[in-house]
mmCIF file of C-alpha atoms and ligand atoms in Angstrom:
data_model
loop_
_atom_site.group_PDB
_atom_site.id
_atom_site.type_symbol
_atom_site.label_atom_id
_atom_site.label_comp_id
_atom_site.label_asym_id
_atom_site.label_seq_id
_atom_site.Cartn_x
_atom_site.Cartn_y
_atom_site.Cartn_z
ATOM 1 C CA UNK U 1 117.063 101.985 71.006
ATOM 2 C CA UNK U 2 115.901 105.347 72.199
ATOM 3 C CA UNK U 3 112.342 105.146 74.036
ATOM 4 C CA UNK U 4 110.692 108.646 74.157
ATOM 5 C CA UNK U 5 108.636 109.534 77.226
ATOM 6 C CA UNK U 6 105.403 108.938 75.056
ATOM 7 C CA UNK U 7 106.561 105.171 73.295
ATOM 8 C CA UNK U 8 107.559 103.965 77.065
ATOM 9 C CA UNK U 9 104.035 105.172 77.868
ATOM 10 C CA UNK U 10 102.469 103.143 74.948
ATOM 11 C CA UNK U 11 104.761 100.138 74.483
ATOM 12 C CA UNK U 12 104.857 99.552 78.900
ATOM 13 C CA UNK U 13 101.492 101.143 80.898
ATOM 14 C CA UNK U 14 98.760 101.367 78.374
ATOM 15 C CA UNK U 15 97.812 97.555 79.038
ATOM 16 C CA UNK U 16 99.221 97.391 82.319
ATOM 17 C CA UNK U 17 96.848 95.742 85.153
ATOM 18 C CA UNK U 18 93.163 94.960 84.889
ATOM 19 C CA UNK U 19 90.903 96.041 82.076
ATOM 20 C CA UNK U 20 87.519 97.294 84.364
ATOM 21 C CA UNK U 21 84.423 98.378 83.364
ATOM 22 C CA UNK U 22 84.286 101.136 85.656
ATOM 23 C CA UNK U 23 87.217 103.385 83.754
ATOM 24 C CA UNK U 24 85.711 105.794 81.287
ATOM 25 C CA UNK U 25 89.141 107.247 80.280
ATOM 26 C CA UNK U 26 92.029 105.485 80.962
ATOM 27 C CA UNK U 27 96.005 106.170 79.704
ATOM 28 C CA UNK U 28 95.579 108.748 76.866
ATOM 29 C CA UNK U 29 93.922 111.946 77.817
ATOM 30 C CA UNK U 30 95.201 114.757 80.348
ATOM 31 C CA UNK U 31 93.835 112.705 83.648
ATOM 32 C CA UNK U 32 91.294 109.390 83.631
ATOM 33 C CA UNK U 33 87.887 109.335 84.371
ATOM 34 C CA UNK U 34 86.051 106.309 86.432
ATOM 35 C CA UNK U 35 82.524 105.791 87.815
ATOM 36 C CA UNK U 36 82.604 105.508 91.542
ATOM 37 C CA UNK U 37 79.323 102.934 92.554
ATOM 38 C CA UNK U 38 76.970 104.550 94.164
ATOM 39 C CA UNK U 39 76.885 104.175 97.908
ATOM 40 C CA UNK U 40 80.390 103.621 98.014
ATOM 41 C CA UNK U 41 83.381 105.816 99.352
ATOM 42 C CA UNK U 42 86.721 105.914 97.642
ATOM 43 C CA UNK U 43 89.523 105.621 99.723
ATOM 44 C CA UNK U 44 92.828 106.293 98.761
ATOM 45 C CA UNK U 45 96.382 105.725 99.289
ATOM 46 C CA UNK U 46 100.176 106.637 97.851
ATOM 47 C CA UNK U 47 103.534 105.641 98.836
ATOM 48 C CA UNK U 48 106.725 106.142 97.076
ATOM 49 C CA UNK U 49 109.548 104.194 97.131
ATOM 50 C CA UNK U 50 113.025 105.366 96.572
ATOM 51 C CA UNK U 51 116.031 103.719 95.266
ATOM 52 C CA UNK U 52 118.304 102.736 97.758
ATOM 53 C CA UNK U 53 115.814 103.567 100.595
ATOM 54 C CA UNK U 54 113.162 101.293 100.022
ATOM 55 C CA UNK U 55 114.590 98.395 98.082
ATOM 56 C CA UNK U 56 118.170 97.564 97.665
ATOM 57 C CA UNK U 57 119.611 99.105 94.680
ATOM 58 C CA UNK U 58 120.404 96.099 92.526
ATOM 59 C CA UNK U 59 116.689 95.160 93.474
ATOM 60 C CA UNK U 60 115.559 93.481 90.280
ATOM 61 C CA UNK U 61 113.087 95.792 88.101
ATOM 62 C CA UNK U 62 110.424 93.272 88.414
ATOM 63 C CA UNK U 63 109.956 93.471 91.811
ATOM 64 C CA UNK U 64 110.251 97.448 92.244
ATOM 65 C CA UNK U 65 107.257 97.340 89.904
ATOM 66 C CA UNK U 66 105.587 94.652 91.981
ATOM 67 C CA UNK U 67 106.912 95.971 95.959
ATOM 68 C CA UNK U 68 105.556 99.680 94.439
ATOM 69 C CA UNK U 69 101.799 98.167 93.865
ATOM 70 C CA UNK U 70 102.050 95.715 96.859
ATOM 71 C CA UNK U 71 102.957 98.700 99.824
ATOM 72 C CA UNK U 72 100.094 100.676 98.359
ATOM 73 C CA UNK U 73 97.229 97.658 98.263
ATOM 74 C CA UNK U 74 98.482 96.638 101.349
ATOM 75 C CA UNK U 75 97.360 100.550 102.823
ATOM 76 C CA UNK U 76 93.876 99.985 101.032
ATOM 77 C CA UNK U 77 93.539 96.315 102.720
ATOM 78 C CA UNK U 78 94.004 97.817 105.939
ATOM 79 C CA UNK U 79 90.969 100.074 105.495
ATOM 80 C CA UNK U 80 88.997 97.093 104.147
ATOM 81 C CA UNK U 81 88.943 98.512 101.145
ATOM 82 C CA UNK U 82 88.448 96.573 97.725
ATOM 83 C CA UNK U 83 90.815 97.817 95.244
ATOM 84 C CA UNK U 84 89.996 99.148 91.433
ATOM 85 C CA UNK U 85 92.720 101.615 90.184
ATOM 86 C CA UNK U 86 96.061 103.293 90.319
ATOM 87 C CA UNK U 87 98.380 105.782 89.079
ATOM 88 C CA UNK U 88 101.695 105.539 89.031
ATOM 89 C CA UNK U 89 104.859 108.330 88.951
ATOM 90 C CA UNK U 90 107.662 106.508 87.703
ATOM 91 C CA UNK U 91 111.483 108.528 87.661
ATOM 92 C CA UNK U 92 113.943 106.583 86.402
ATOM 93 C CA UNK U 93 117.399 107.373 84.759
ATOM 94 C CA UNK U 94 117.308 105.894 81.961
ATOM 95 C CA UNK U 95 115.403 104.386 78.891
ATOM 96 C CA UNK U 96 116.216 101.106 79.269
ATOM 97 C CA UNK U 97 113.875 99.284 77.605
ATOM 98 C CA UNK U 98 114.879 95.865 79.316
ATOM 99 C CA UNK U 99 114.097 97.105 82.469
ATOM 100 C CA UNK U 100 111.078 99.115 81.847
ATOM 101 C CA UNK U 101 109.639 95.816 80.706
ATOM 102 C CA UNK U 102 110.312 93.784 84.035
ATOM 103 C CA UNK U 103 109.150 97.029 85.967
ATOM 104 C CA UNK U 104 105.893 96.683 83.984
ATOM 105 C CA UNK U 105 105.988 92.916 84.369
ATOM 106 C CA UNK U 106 106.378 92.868 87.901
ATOM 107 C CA UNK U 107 103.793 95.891 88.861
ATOM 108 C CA UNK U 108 101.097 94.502 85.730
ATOM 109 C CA UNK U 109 101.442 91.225 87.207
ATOM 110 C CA UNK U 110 100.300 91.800 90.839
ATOM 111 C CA UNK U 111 97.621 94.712 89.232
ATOM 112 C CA UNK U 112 95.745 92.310 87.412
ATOM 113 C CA UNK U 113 95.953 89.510 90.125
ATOM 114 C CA UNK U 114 94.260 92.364 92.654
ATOM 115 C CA UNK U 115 91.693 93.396 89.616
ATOM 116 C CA UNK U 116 93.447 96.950 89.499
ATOM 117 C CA UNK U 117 93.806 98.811 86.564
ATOM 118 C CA UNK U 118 96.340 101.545 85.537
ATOM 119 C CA UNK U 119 94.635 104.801 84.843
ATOM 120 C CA UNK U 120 97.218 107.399 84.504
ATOM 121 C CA UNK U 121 100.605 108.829 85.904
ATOM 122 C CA UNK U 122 103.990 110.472 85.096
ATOM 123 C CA UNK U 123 107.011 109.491 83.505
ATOM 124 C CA UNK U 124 110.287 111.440 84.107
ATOM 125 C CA UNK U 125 114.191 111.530 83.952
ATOM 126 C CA UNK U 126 115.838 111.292 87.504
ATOM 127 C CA UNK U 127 117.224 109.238 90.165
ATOM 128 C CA UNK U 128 115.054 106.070 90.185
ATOM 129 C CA UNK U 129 111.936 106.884 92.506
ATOM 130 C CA UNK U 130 108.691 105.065 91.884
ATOM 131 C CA UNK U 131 105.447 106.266 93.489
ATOM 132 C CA UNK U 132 102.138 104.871 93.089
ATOM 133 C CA UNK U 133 99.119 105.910 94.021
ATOM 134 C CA UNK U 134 95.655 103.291 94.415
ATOM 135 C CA UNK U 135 92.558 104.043 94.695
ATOM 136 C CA UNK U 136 89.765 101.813 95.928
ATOM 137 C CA UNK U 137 85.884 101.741 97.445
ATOM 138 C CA UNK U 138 84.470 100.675 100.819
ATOM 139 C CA UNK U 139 80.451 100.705 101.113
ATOM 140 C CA UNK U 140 80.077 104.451 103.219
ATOM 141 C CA UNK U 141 81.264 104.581 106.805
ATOM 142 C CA UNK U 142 82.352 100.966 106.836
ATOM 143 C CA UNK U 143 86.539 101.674 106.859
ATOM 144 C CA UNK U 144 88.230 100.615 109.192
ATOM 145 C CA UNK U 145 90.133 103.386 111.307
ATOM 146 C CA UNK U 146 93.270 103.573 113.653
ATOM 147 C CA UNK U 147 91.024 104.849 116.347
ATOM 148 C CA UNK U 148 88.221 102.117 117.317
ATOM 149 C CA UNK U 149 90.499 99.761 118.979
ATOM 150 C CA UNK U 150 88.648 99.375 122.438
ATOM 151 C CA UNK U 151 89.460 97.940 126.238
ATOM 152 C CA UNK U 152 89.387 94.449 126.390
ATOM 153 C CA UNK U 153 89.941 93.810 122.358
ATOM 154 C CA UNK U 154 91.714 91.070 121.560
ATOM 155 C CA UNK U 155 95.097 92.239 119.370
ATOM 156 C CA UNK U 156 95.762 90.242 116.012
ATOM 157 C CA UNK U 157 98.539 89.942 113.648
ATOM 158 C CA UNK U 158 98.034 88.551 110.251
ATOM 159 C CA UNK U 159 100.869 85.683 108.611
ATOM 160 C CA UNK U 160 104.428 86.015 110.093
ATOM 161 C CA UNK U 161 106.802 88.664 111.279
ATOM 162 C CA UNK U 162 109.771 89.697 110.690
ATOM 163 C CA UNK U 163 111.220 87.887 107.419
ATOM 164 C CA UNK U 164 111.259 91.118 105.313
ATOM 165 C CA UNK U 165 113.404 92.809 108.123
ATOM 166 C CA UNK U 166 115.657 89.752 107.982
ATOM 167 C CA UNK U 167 116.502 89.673 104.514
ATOM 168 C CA UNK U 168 117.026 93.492 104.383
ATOM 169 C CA UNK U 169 119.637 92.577 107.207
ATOM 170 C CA UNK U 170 120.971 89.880 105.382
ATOM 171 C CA UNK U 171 121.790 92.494 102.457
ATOM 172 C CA UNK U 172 122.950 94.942 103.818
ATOM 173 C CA UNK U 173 125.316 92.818 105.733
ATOM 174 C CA UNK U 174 126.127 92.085 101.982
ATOM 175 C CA UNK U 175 125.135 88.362 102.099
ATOM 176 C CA UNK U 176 123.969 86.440 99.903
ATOM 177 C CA UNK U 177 120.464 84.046 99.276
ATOM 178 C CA UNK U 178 121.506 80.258 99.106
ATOM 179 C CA UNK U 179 119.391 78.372 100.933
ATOM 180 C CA UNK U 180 115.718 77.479 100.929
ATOM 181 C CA UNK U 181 115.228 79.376 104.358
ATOM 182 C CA UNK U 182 116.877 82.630 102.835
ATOM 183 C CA UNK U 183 114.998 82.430 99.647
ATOM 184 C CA UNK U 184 111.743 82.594 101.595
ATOM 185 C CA UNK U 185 112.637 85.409 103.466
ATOM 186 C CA UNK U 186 114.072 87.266 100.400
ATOM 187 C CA UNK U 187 111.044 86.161 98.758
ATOM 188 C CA UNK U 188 108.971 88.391 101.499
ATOM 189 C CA UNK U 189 110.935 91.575 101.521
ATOM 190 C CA UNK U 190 110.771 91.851 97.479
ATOM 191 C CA UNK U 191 107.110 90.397 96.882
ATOM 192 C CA UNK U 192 105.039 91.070 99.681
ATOM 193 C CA UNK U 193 101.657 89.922 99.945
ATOM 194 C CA UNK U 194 98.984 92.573 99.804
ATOM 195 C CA UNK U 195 96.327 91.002 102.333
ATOM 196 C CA UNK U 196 93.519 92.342 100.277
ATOM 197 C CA UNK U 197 91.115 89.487 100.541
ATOM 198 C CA UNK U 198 91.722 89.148 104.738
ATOM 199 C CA UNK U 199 91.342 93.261 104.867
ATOM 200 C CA UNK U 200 87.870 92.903 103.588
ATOM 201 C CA UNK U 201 86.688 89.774 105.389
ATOM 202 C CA UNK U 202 87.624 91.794 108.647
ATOM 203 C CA UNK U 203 85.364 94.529 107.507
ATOM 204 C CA UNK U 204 82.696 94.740 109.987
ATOM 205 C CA UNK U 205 84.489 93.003 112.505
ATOM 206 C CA UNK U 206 87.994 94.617 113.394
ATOM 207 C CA UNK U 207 87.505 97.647 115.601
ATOM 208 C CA UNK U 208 91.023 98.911 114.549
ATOM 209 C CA UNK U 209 93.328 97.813 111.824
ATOM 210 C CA UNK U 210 96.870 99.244 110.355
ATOM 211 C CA UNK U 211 99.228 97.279 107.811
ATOM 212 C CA UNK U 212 102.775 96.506 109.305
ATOM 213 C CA UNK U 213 105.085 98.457 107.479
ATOM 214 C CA UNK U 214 107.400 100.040 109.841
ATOM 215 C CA UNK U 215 107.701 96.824 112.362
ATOM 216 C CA UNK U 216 104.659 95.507 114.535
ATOM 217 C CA UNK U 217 105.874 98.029 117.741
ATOM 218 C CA UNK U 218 105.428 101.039 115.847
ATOM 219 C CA UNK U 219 102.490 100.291 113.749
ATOM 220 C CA UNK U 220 100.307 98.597 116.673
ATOM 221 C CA UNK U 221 102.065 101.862 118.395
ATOM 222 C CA UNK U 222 99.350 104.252 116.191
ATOM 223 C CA UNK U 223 96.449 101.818 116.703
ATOM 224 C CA UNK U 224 97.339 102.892 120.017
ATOM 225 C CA UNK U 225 97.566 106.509 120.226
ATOM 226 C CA UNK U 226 94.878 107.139 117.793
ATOM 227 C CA UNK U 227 92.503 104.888 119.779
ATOM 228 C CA UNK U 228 94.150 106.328 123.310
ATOM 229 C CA UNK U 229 94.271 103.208 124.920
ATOM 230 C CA UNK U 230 97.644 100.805 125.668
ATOM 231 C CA UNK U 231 98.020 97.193 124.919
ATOM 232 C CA UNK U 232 100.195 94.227 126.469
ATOM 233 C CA UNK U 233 101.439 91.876 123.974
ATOM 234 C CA UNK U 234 103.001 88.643 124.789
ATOM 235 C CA UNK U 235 106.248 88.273 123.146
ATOM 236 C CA UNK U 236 106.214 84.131 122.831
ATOM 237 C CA UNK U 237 102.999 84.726 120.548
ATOM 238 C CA UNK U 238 104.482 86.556 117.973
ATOM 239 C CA UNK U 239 103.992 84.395 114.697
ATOM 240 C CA UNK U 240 107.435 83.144 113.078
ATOM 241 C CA UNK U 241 108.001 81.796 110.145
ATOM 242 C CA UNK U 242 110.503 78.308 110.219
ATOM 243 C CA UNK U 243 112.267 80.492 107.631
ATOM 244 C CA UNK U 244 112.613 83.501 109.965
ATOM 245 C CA UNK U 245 113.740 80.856 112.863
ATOM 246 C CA UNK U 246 115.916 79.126 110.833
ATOM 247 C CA UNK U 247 117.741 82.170 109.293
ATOM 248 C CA UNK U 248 117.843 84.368 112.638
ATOM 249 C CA UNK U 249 119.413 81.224 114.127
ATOM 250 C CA UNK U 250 122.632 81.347 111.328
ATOM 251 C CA UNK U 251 123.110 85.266 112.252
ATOM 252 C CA UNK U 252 123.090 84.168 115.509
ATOM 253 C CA UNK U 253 120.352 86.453 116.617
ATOM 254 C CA UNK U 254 119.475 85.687 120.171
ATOM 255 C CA UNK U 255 116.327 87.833 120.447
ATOM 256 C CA UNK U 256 114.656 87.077 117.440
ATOM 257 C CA UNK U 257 110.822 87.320 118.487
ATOM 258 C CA UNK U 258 112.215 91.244 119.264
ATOM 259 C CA UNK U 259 113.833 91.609 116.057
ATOM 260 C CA UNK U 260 110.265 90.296 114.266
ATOM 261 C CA UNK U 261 108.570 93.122 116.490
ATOM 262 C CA UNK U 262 110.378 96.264 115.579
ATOM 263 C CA UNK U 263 111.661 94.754 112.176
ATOM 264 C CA UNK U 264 109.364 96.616 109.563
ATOM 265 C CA UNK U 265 108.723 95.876 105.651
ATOM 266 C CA UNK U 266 105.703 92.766 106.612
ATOM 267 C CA UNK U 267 102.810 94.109 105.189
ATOM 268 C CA UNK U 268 100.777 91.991 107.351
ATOM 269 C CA UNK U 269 97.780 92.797 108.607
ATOM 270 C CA UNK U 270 97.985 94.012 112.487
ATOM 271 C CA UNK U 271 93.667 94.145 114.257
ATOM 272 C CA UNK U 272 92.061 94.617 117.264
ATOM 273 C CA UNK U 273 88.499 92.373 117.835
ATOM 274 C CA UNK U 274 86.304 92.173 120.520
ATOM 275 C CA UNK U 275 87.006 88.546 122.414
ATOM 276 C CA UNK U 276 82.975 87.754 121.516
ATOM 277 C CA UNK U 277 83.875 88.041 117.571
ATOM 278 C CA UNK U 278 87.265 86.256 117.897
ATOM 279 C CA UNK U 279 86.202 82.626 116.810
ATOM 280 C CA UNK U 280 84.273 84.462 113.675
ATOM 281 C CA UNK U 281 87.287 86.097 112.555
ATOM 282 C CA UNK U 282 89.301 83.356 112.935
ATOM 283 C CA UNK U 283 87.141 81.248 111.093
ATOM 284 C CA UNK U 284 86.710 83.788 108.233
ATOM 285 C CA UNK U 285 90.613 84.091 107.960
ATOM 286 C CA UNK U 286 90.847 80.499 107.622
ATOM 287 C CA UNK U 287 88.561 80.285 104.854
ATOM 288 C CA UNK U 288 90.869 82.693 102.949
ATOM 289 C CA UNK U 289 94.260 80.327 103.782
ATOM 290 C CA UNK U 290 95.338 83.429 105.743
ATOM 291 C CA UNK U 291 96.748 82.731 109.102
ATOM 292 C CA UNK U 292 96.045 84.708 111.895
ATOM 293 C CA UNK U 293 97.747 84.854 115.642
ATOM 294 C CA UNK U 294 95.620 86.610 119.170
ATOM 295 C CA UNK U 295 99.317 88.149 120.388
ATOM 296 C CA UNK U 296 98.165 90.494 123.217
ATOM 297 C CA UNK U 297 95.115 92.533 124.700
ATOM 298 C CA UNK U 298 93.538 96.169 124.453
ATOM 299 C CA UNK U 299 93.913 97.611 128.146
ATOM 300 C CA UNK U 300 93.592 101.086 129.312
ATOM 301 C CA UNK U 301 96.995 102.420 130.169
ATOM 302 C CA UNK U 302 98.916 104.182 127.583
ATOM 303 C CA UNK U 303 101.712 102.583 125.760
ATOM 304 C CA UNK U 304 102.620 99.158 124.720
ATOM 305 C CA UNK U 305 103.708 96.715 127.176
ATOM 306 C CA UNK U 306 105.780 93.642 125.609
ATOM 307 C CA UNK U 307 105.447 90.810 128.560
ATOM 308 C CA UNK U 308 107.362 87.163 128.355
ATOM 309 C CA UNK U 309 105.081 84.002 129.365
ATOM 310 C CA UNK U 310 105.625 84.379 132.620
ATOM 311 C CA UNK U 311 104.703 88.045 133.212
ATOM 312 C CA UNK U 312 108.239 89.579 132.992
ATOM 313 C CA UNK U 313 108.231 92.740 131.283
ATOM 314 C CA UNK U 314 110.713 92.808 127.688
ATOM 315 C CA UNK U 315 112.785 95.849 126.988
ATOM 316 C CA UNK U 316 112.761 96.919 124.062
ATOM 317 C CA UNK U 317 116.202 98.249 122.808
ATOM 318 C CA UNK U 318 114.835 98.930 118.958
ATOM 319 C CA UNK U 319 112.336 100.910 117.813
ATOM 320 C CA UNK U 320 110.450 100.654 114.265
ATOM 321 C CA UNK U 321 111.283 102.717 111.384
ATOM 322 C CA UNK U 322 111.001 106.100 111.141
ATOM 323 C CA UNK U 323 112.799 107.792 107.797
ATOM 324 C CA UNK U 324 113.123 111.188 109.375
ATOM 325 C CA UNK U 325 114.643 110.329 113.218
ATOM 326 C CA UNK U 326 118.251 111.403 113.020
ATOM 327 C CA UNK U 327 117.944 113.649 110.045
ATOM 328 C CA UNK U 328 118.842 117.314 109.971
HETATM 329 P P1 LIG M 1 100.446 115.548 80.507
HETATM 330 O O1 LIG M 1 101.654 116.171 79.924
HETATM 331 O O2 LIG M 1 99.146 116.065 80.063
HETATM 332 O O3 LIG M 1 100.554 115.401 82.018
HETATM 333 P P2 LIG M 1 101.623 113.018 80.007
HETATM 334 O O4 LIG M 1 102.371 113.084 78.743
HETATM 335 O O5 LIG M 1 102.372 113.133 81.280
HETATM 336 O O6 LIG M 1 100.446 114.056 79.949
HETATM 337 O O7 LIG M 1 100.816 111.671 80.047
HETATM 338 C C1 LIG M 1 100.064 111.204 78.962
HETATM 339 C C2 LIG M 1 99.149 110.108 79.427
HETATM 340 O O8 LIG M 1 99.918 109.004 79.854
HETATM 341 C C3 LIG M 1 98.281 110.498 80.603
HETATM 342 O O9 LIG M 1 97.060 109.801 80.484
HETATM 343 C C4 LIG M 1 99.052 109.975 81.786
HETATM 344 O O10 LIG M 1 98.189 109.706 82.865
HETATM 345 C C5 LIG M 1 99.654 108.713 81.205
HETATM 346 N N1 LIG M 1 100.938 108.299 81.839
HETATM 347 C C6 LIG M 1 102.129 108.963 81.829
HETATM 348 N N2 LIG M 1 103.084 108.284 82.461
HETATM 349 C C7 LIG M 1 102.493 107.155 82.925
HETATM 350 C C8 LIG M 1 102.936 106.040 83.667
HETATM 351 N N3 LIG M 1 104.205 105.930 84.105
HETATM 352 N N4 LIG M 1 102.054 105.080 83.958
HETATM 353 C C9 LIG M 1 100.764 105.191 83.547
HETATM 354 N N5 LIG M 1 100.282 106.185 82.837
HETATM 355 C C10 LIG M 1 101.143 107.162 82.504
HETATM 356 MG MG1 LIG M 2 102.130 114.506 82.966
#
């Protein structure tokens, strides 16, 4: 069957997502049209994700569509932002229809779940590349920044660590997923978790928030820098799933809690609070079923310190993610 660019568009994104209210013109015209609520800001956020770069490249369809939505929410819940739309750029190299429909499945799926709808976006012949841009509101002047982390703020990390980074090891290292503990971990590099719901209740509350995408070090690394103060994390605290513990354990990975700390691909949320607010947060967190770990402290000298239990400083010999170091 050959698709053309306009039948994909029709038979695959027209009803993708959400239906909202709020979209005047959706899929159809030459760009959408939505009603922004008064005394709100819109805050928005893309990320692309390339074949082979960003997902394995016999990644199932259905969870490109799915990871493309979830990295992009998971920027918006780390404003405290409530999500409403998105757009989406989708290159791929062929018309296949039977993949097109579990790449709609997958992204449709997790769109409707977080009440976004599909407004618009491109669809072209080319190396599989899928970027997606969201767009959400946040009542005005109440996102939360990089920059307010503050001396003496207590430094949170949202669910577990370091089970995406695992499974992306596990692949490349061309293994296989057997087990319960491997399906997990699989489970969180190919469906992450947007913590939409957690990045709101923190509104208010966190002084500084990022999403961990390139590995906890890094990320809590721009908190940091954009805030210009340092922080000392203890390494023991570090939230790990059994799953991560049980895996790292069969790879014979002795420093696992450092591997969960520079390992990237989470998409947890990573927040500083001051200590008065701590209980309130926790509690809040709670009431969403989202866990929530106190792993270090806002101080005043630059840089990130990683400390054991006992006050001995941990070398780091990894650093997070970063797609350009190396490249010509
Ligand atoms: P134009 O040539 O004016 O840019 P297109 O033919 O690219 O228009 O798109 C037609 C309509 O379909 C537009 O509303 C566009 O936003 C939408 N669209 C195209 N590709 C996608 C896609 N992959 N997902 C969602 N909407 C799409
Ligand atoms: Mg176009």
């Amino acid at each position: 069957m050959t698709l053309s660019e306009f039948d994909i568009i029709r038979r695959y994104f027209t009803a993708a997502g959400a239906r909202r209210d709020d979209v005047a013109v959706g899929i159809g015209d030459d760009a959408a049209v939505v009603n922004v609520p008064a005394g709100q800001q819109l805050v928005l956020a893309t990320d692309t994700l390339v074949n082979g770069v960003h997902f394995p490249e016999d990644t199932p369809a259905e969870h490109i569509g799915y990871k493309a939505l979830a990295v992009n929410l998971s920027d918006l819940a780390a404003m405290g932002a409530e999500p409403a739309w998105a757009t989406l750029a989708l290159t791929a190299p062929r018309n296949d229809p039977a993949w097109l429909a579990a790449f709609a499945d997958g992204f449709s799926e997790l769109a409707r779940a977080a009440g976004v709808q599909l407004i618009g976006g491109d669809t072209t012949r080319g190396p599989l590349t899928v970027t997606v841009e969201v767009h959400g509101f946040v009542p005005r002047g109440e996102a939360v920044l990089r920059g307010g982390a503050r001396v003496g703020d207590v430094v949170y990390v949202s669910g577990t660590l370091g089970d995406a980074a695992l499974a992306l090891r596990r692949w490349r290292e061309g293994l296989g997923v057997a087990s319960q503990a491997e399906r997990r971990i699989a489970a969180r590099l190919h469906r992450p978790e947007p913590r939409i719901d957690a990045g709101l209740a923190l509104r208010g509350l966190a002084h500084a928030m990022i999403d961990v995408s390139d590995g906890l070090a890094a990320d809590l690394g721009h908190i940091l820098a954009a805030s210009g103060v340092g922080a000392t994390v203890t390494i023991e605290d570090l939230p790990l799933s059994d799953a991560f513990l049980e895996v790292a354990a069969t790879l014979h990975e002795e420093r696992a809690a450092e591997f969960a700390l520079t390992g990237g691909d989470d998409y947890e949320l990573c927040f500083t609070v001051a200590s008065a607010h701590c209980a309130e947060v926790e509690r809040r967190l709670a009431a969403l079923g989202c866990a929530c770990r106190a792993i270090g402290v806002i101080d005043e000298a630059a840089g990130l310190r990683v400390r054991d239990r006992q006050g001995a400083a941990v070398m780091l010999e990894r650093g997070g993610y970063d797609h350009f170091a190396g490249a010509q």
